């Protein structure tokens, strides 16, 4: 099977649109300019997100959005027509449109909006009702695996594979930001080997070095938060990449894919230039008269590599020269019969 180093790149807009369609479209524009494969948003059904005492508790983190947790969350949600508009806008630019569904109602809402590529956040990994419901729809799904035990991942994966539902996994560390010594990129390949599913990395580190390491180790998909401006008010801006950083990250990732290659050995076009210059060919070490039988003693091996290589010496050794050949001349097949 031919190895491929293709890595599917997801720009995670998440909630960084701050409830603004204008900002959401600008984020899609940035993803398009960066050259990613997909843009991703998030959908929560706020009324069932938490118990009422949590939803209605005072929350002064983002007064621009509201004064309670419920108000803040509702401020950040788009309606059905807005999702349809964002999906169409993304696809016009050649971007896949992915949304994280946080509950069963969100799955139905997004299905109605025409979404056919889903993400499940790490904290949904043990929400087996949601996993059962989404897997039954047989939609392309990506599952993050942060803050979970292997046995829990086993169960989540089994829910999808038992239905032959398409599933990819993301190694993820649910710490914001993730310290470098907790990134544990090797876990990505542990998951890949354990489940034999496409596996990648969803990074929450500052900067993006661990993301590049993941790509160099064979990540099949990458997800990274990005924002228009880290200084904006909101949940994830500070751990997100700004547009110039996202653009640089994607450029670096694509260079890593070029560098990594496919593991197949062949002489490249540029190597042939060097090979023809420095490999050795069969050269007459003495004057060879017409009619003489060529022996090993009459031959030496020197640059350039444009003549007969040593591996093909048997093609003319023992043959008769059809012409006079001066010493230090490249030998050719046509000189012998």
Coordinates of C-alpha atoms in Angstrom, one line a residue:
X1 CA 0.0 0.0 0.0
X2 CA 1.4 3.4 -1.0
X3 CA 2.1 5.6 2.0
X4 CA 0.6 9.1 2.0
X5 CA 1.6 12.1 4.1
X6 CA -1.6 14.0 3.4
X7 CA -2.8 15.9 6.4
X8 CA -6.3 17.4 6.6
X9 CA -6.2 20.9 8.1
X10 CA -9.1 22.3 10.1
X11 CA -9.2 25.9 11.1
X12 CA -11.3 26.0 14.3
X13 CA -13.2 29.3 14.4
X14 CA -15.3 27.9 17.3
X15 CA -16.8 30.8 19.2
X16 CA -14.3 33.4 18.1
X17 CA -16.9 35.0 15.9
X18 CA -18.4 36.6 19.1
X19 CA -21.9 36.1 17.8
X20 CA -21.2 38.3 14.7
X21 CA -21.9 37.0 11.2
X22 CA -19.5 39.7 9.9
X23 CA -16.7 38.3 12.1
X24 CA -17.7 34.7 11.2
X25 CA -17.3 35.4 7.5
X26 CA -14.0 37.2 8.1
X27 CA -12.8 34.1 9.9
X28 CA -13.8 32.0 6.9
X29 CA -11.9 34.4 4.6
X30 CA -8.8 34.0 6.8
X31 CA -9.1 30.1 6.6
X32 CA -9.4 30.4 2.8
X33 CA -6.3 32.6 2.5
X34 CA -4.3 30.3 4.8
X35 CA -5.1 27.3 2.6
X36 CA -6.7 24.9 5.0
X37 CA -9.2 22.2 4.1
X38 CA -12.0 23.0 6.4
X39 CA -13.4 25.6 8.8
X40 CA -15.2 24.6 12.0
X41 CA -17.8 26.2 14.3
X42 CA -19.6 25.0 17.4
X43 CA -23.3 24.5 18.2
X44 CA -24.9 24.2 21.7
X45 CA -28.5 24.0 22.7
X46 CA -28.2 26.4 25.5
X47 CA -31.3 25.4 27.5
X48 CA -30.0 21.9 28.0
X49 CA -26.3 22.8 28.3
X50 CA -26.3 22.8 32.1
X51 CA -28.6 22.8 35.1
X52 CA -30.6 26.1 35.5
X53 CA -28.7 27.2 38.6
X54 CA -25.5 27.1 36.5
X55 CA -27.1 28.7 33.4
X56 CA -28.7 31.5 35.5
X57 CA -25.7 32.2 37.7
X58 CA -24.2 35.6 37.5
X59 CA -21.2 35.7 35.1
X60 CA -19.2 38.8 34.8
X61 CA -16.4 37.5 32.5
X62 CA -17.8 39.0 29.3
X63 CA -20.3 41.8 30.1
X64 CA -20.5 42.6 26.4
X65 CA -22.2 39.3 25.9
X66 CA -24.5 39.1 29.0
X67 CA -24.6 39.0 32.7
X68 CA -25.4 35.3 33.2
X69 CA -23.9 32.1 31.8
X70 CA -27.1 31.5 29.8
X71 CA -27.0 35.0 28.4
X72 CA -23.4 34.7 27.3
X73 CA -24.0 31.4 25.7
X74 CA -27.1 32.5 23.9
X75 CA -25.4 35.6 22.6
X76 CA -22.8 33.4 20.8
X77 CA -25.3 31.1 19.0
X78 CA -26.3 31.4 15.4
X79 CA -29.8 30.5 14.1
X80 CA -30.6 28.0 11.4
X81 CA -30.5 30.4 8.5
X82 CA -27.2 31.9 9.6
X83 CA -25.7 28.4 9.7
X84 CA -27.0 27.7 6.2
X85 CA -25.4 31.0 5.1
X86 CA -22.1 30.2 6.7
X87 CA -22.0 26.8 5.2
X88 CA -22.7 28.1 1.7
X89 CA -20.1 30.9 2.2
X90 CA -17.5 28.3 3.2
X91 CA -18.2 25.9 0.4
X92 CA -18.1 28.8 -2.2
X93 CA -14.5 29.2 -1.1
X94 CA -13.8 25.4 -1.4
X95 CA -13.8 24.8 2.3
X96 CA -15.5 21.9 4.1
X97 CA -17.9 23.1 6.8
X98 CA -17.6 21.2 10.1
X99 CA -19.5 21.9 13.3
X100 CA -19.1 20.5 16.8
X101 CA -22.4 19.2 18.0
X102 CA -22.7 19.4 21.8
X103 CA -26.0 17.6 22.2
X104 CA -28.6 15.5 20.3
X105 CA -30.7 18.6 19.6
X106 CA -27.7 20.3 18.0
X107 CA -27.2 17.2 15.8
X108 CA -30.8 17.6 14.5
X109 CA -30.4 21.4 14.1
X110 CA -27.2 21.0 12.1
X111 CA -28.6 18.2 10.0
X112 CA -31.5 20.5 9.1
X113 CA -28.9 23.2 8.2
X114 CA -27.3 20.7 5.7
X115 CA -24.2 20.0 7.8
X116 CA -22.8 16.5 7.0
X117 CA -19.4 16.7 8.8
X118 CA -19.4 16.6 12.5
X119 CA -17.0 17.0 15.4
X120 CA -17.5 15.8 19.0
X121 CA -15.6 17.6 21.7
X122 CA -13.5 15.7 24.3
X123 CA -16.1 16.1 27.0
X124 CA -18.7 14.4 24.8
X125 CA -16.6 11.2 24.6
X126 CA -18.5 9.6 27.5
X127 CA -21.9 11.0 26.4
X128 CA -22.8 7.6 24.9
X129 CA -26.4 8.7 24.1
X130 CA -25.0 11.5 21.8
X131 CA -22.4 9.1 20.3
X132 CA -25.1 6.5 19.6
X133 CA -27.4 9.1 18.0
X134 CA -24.7 10.6 15.8
X135 CA -23.2 7.3 14.7
X136 CA -26.6 6.0 13.7
X137 CA -26.7 8.9 11.2
X138 CA -23.5 7.6 9.5
X139 CA -22.1 11.1 9.1
X140 CA -18.3 11.8 8.9
X141 CA -17.3 12.4 12.5
X142 CA -14.2 13.5 14.3
X143 CA -13.8 12.7 18.0
X144 CA -11.4 14.4 20.3
X145 CA -10.0 12.3 23.2
X146 CA -8.9 14.8 25.8
X147 CA -9.3 14.0 29.6
X148 CA -10.3 10.4 28.9
X149 CA -9.0 6.9 29.8
X150 CA -8.2 4.4 27.1
X151 CA -11.1 2.2 28.2
X152 CA -13.5 5.1 27.7
X153 CA -12.1 5.7 24.2
X154 CA -12.5 2.0 23.5
X155 CA -16.2 2.2 24.2
X156 CA -16.7 5.4 22.2
X157 CA -14.9 4.0 19.2
X158 CA -16.8 0.7 19.4
X159 CA -20.1 2.7 19.2
X160 CA -19.0 4.0 15.8
X161 CA -17.2 1.0 14.4
X162 CA -20.0 -1.4 15.3
X163 CA -22.2 0.5 12.9
X164 CA -19.4 1.0 10.4
X165 CA -19.9 4.7 10.8
X166 CA -17.0 6.9 9.5
X167 CA -14.8 8.1 12.4
X168 CA -11.5 9.9 12.9
X169 CA -9.7 10.5 16.2
X170 CA -7.9 13.5 17.6
X171 CA -5.3 13.3 20.3
X172 CA -6.1 16.3 22.5
X173 CA -5.0 17.6 25.9
X174 CA -7.8 19.6 27.5
X175 CA -5.7 22.2 29.2
X176 CA -5.9 25.8 28.0
X177 CA -3.2 26.5 27.2
X178 CA -1.5 23.1 27.2
X179 CA 2.0 23.1 28.7
X180 CA 4.6 21.8 26.3
X181 CA 5.6 18.9 28.6
X182 CA 1.9 17.7 28.7
X183 CA 1.4 17.7 24.9
X184 CA 2.3 14.0 24.7
X185 CA 2.3 13.8 20.9
X186 CA 3.3 10.2 20.9
X187 CA -0.2 9.4 22.2
X188 CA -1.4 10.3 18.7
X189 CA 0.3 7.2 17.3
X190 CA -0.8 5.1 20.2
X191 CA -4.4 5.8 19.2
X192 CA -3.6 5.2 15.5
X193 CA -2.1 1.8 16.2
X194 CA -4.8 0.8 18.8
X195 CA -7.8 1.7 16.7
X196 CA -6.5 1.7 13.1
X197 CA -8.4 4.9 12.4
X198 CA -7.3 8.2 10.8
X199 CA -5.8 10.0 13.8
X200 CA -4.5 13.6 14.3
X201 CA -3.9 16.3 16.8
X202 CA -6.1 19.1 18.2
X203 CA -3.7 21.6 19.8
X204 CA -4.4 24.1 22.6
X205 CA -0.8 25.1 23.1
X206 CA 0.5 28.6 22.8
X207 CA 2.1 29.0 19.4
X208 CA 2.0 25.9 17.2
X209 CA 5.3 23.9 17.6
X210 CA 3.6 20.8 19.0
X211 CA 1.2 20.9 16.0
X212 CA 4.2 20.8 13.6
X213 CA 5.7 17.9 15.6
X214 CA 2.4 16.0 15.2
X215 CA 2.5 16.5 11.5
X216 CA 6.1 15.3 11.3
X217 CA 5.0 12.2 13.2
X218 CA 2.3 11.4 10.7
X219 CA -0.9 13.2 11.8
X220 CA -3.7 12.6 9.3
X221 CA -5.7 15.6 10.5
X222 CA -4.9 18.8 12.4
X223 CA -7.2 21.2 14.2
X224 CA -6.2 24.6 15.5
X225 CA -8.2 27.5 17.1
X226 CA -7.7 30.8 15.3
X227 CA -9.1 34.3 15.8
X228 CA -9.1 37.7 14.2
X229 CA -7.4 39.3 17.2
X230 CA -6.2 37.7 20.5
X231 CA -7.2 40.8 22.4
X232 CA -10.9 40.3 21.6
X233 CA -13.3 39.5 24.4
X234 CA -14.4 35.9 24.5
X235 CA -13.7 32.3 25.6
X236 CA -10.9 31.1 23.3
X237 CA -9.2 34.2 21.7
X238 CA -6.1 34.1 23.9
X239 CA -5.2 30.4 23.1
X240 CA -5.9 31.0 19.4
X241 CA -3.6 31.8 16.5
X242 CA -4.0 35.2 14.8
X243 CA -4.3 35.3 11.0
X244 CA -0.6 35.7 10.3
X245 CA 0.2 32.8 12.6
X246 CA -2.4 30.5 11.0
X247 CA -1.0 31.3 7.6
X248 CA 2.5 30.6 8.7
X249 CA 1.5 27.4 10.5
X250 CA -0.2 26.1 7.3
X251 CA 2.8 27.0 5.3
X252 CA 5.1 25.1 7.7
X253 CA 2.7 22.1 7.7
X254 CA 2.7 21.9 3.9
X255 CA 6.5 22.1 3.9
X256 CA 6.7 19.3 6.4
X257 CA 4.5 17.2 4.1
X258 CA 6.8 18.0 1.2
X259 CA 9.8 17.1 3.3
X260 CA 8.3 13.9 4.6
X261 CA 7.6 12.4 1.2
X262 CA 6.0 9.0 0.8
X263 CA 8.8 6.6 1.8
X264 CA 9.3 5.3 -1.7
X265 CA 12.9 5.2 -3.0
X266 CA 13.7 6.5 -6.5
X267 CA 16.1 8.8 -8.2
X268 CA 14.5 12.2 -8.5
X269 CA 14.9 14.5 -11.5
X270 CA 17.2 16.8 -9.5
X271 CA 19.3 13.7 -8.3
X272 CA 19.7 12.6 -11.9
X273 CA 21.6 15.8 -12.6
X274 CA 24.1 15.0 -9.8
X275 CA 24.1 11.3 -10.6
X276 CA 25.1 11.9 -14.2
X277 CA 27.9 14.2 -13.0
X278 CA 29.4 12.0 -10.3
X279 CA 28.6 8.4 -10.9
X280 CA 31.2 6.4 -12.7
X281 CA 31.1 4.8 -16.1
X282 CA 33.2 2.4 -18.1
X283 CA 36.3 4.0 -19.6
X284 CA 39.0 2.6 -21.8
X285 CA 42.2 2.3 -19.7
X286 CA 44.3 1.5 -22.8
X287 CA 44.1 2.0 -26.5
X288 CA 41.8 -0.7 -27.9
X289 CA 42.3 -1.8 -31.5
X290 CA 39.4 -2.7 -33.8
X291 CA 38.8 -6.5 -33.5
X292 CA 40.2 -6.7 -30.0
X293 CA 38.2 -8.6 -27.4
X294 CA 37.4 -6.4 -24.4
X295 CA 38.7 -7.6 -21.0
X296 CA 38.3 -6.2 -17.5
X297 CA 42.0 -5.1 -17.6
X298 CA 41.2 -2.7 -20.5
X299 CA 38.6 -0.9 -18.4
X300 CA 38.6 1.6 -15.6
X301 CA 35.6 3.5 -14.0
X302 CA 35.5 7.3 -13.9
X303 CA 33.1 10.3 -14.0
X304 CA 30.8 11.2 -15.6
X305 CA 27.9 8.8 -15.0
X306 CA 26.5 9.2 -18.5
X307 CA 28.1 6.0 -19.9
X308 CA 27.8 2.3 -19.1
X309 CA 27.6 1.7 -15.3
X310 CA 29.5 -1.1 -13.6
X311 CA 26.3 -3.1 -13.1
X312 CA 26.0 -3.3 -16.9
X313 CA 29.7 -4.2 -17.6
X314 CA 28.7 -7.7 -18.6
X315 CA 27.0 -6.3 -21.7
X316 CA 30.3 -5.5 -23.4
X317 CA 33.0 -7.5 -21.5
X318 CA 34.1 -10.3 -23.8
X319 CA 32.7 -8.6 -26.9
X320 CA 34.7 -7.5 -30.0
X321 CA 35.5 -3.9 -30.7
X322 CA 34.1 -2.7 -34.0
X323 CA 36.4 0.4 -34.1
X324 CA 39.7 1.7 -32.7
X325 CA 39.2 3.2 -29.3
X326 CA 41.7 5.6 -27.7
X327 CA 42.7 5.4 -24.1
X328 CA 40.5 7.4 -21.6
X329 CA 37.3 7.3 -23.8
X330 CA 33.8 6.6 -22.5
X331 CA 32.7 3.2 -23.8
X332 CA 29.3 2.7 -25.4
X333 CA 27.3 -0.4 -26.3
X334 CA 27.7 0.5 -30.0
X335 CA 31.5 0.1 -29.9
X336 CA 31.2 -3.7 -29.5
X337 CA 29.5 -6.6 -31.1

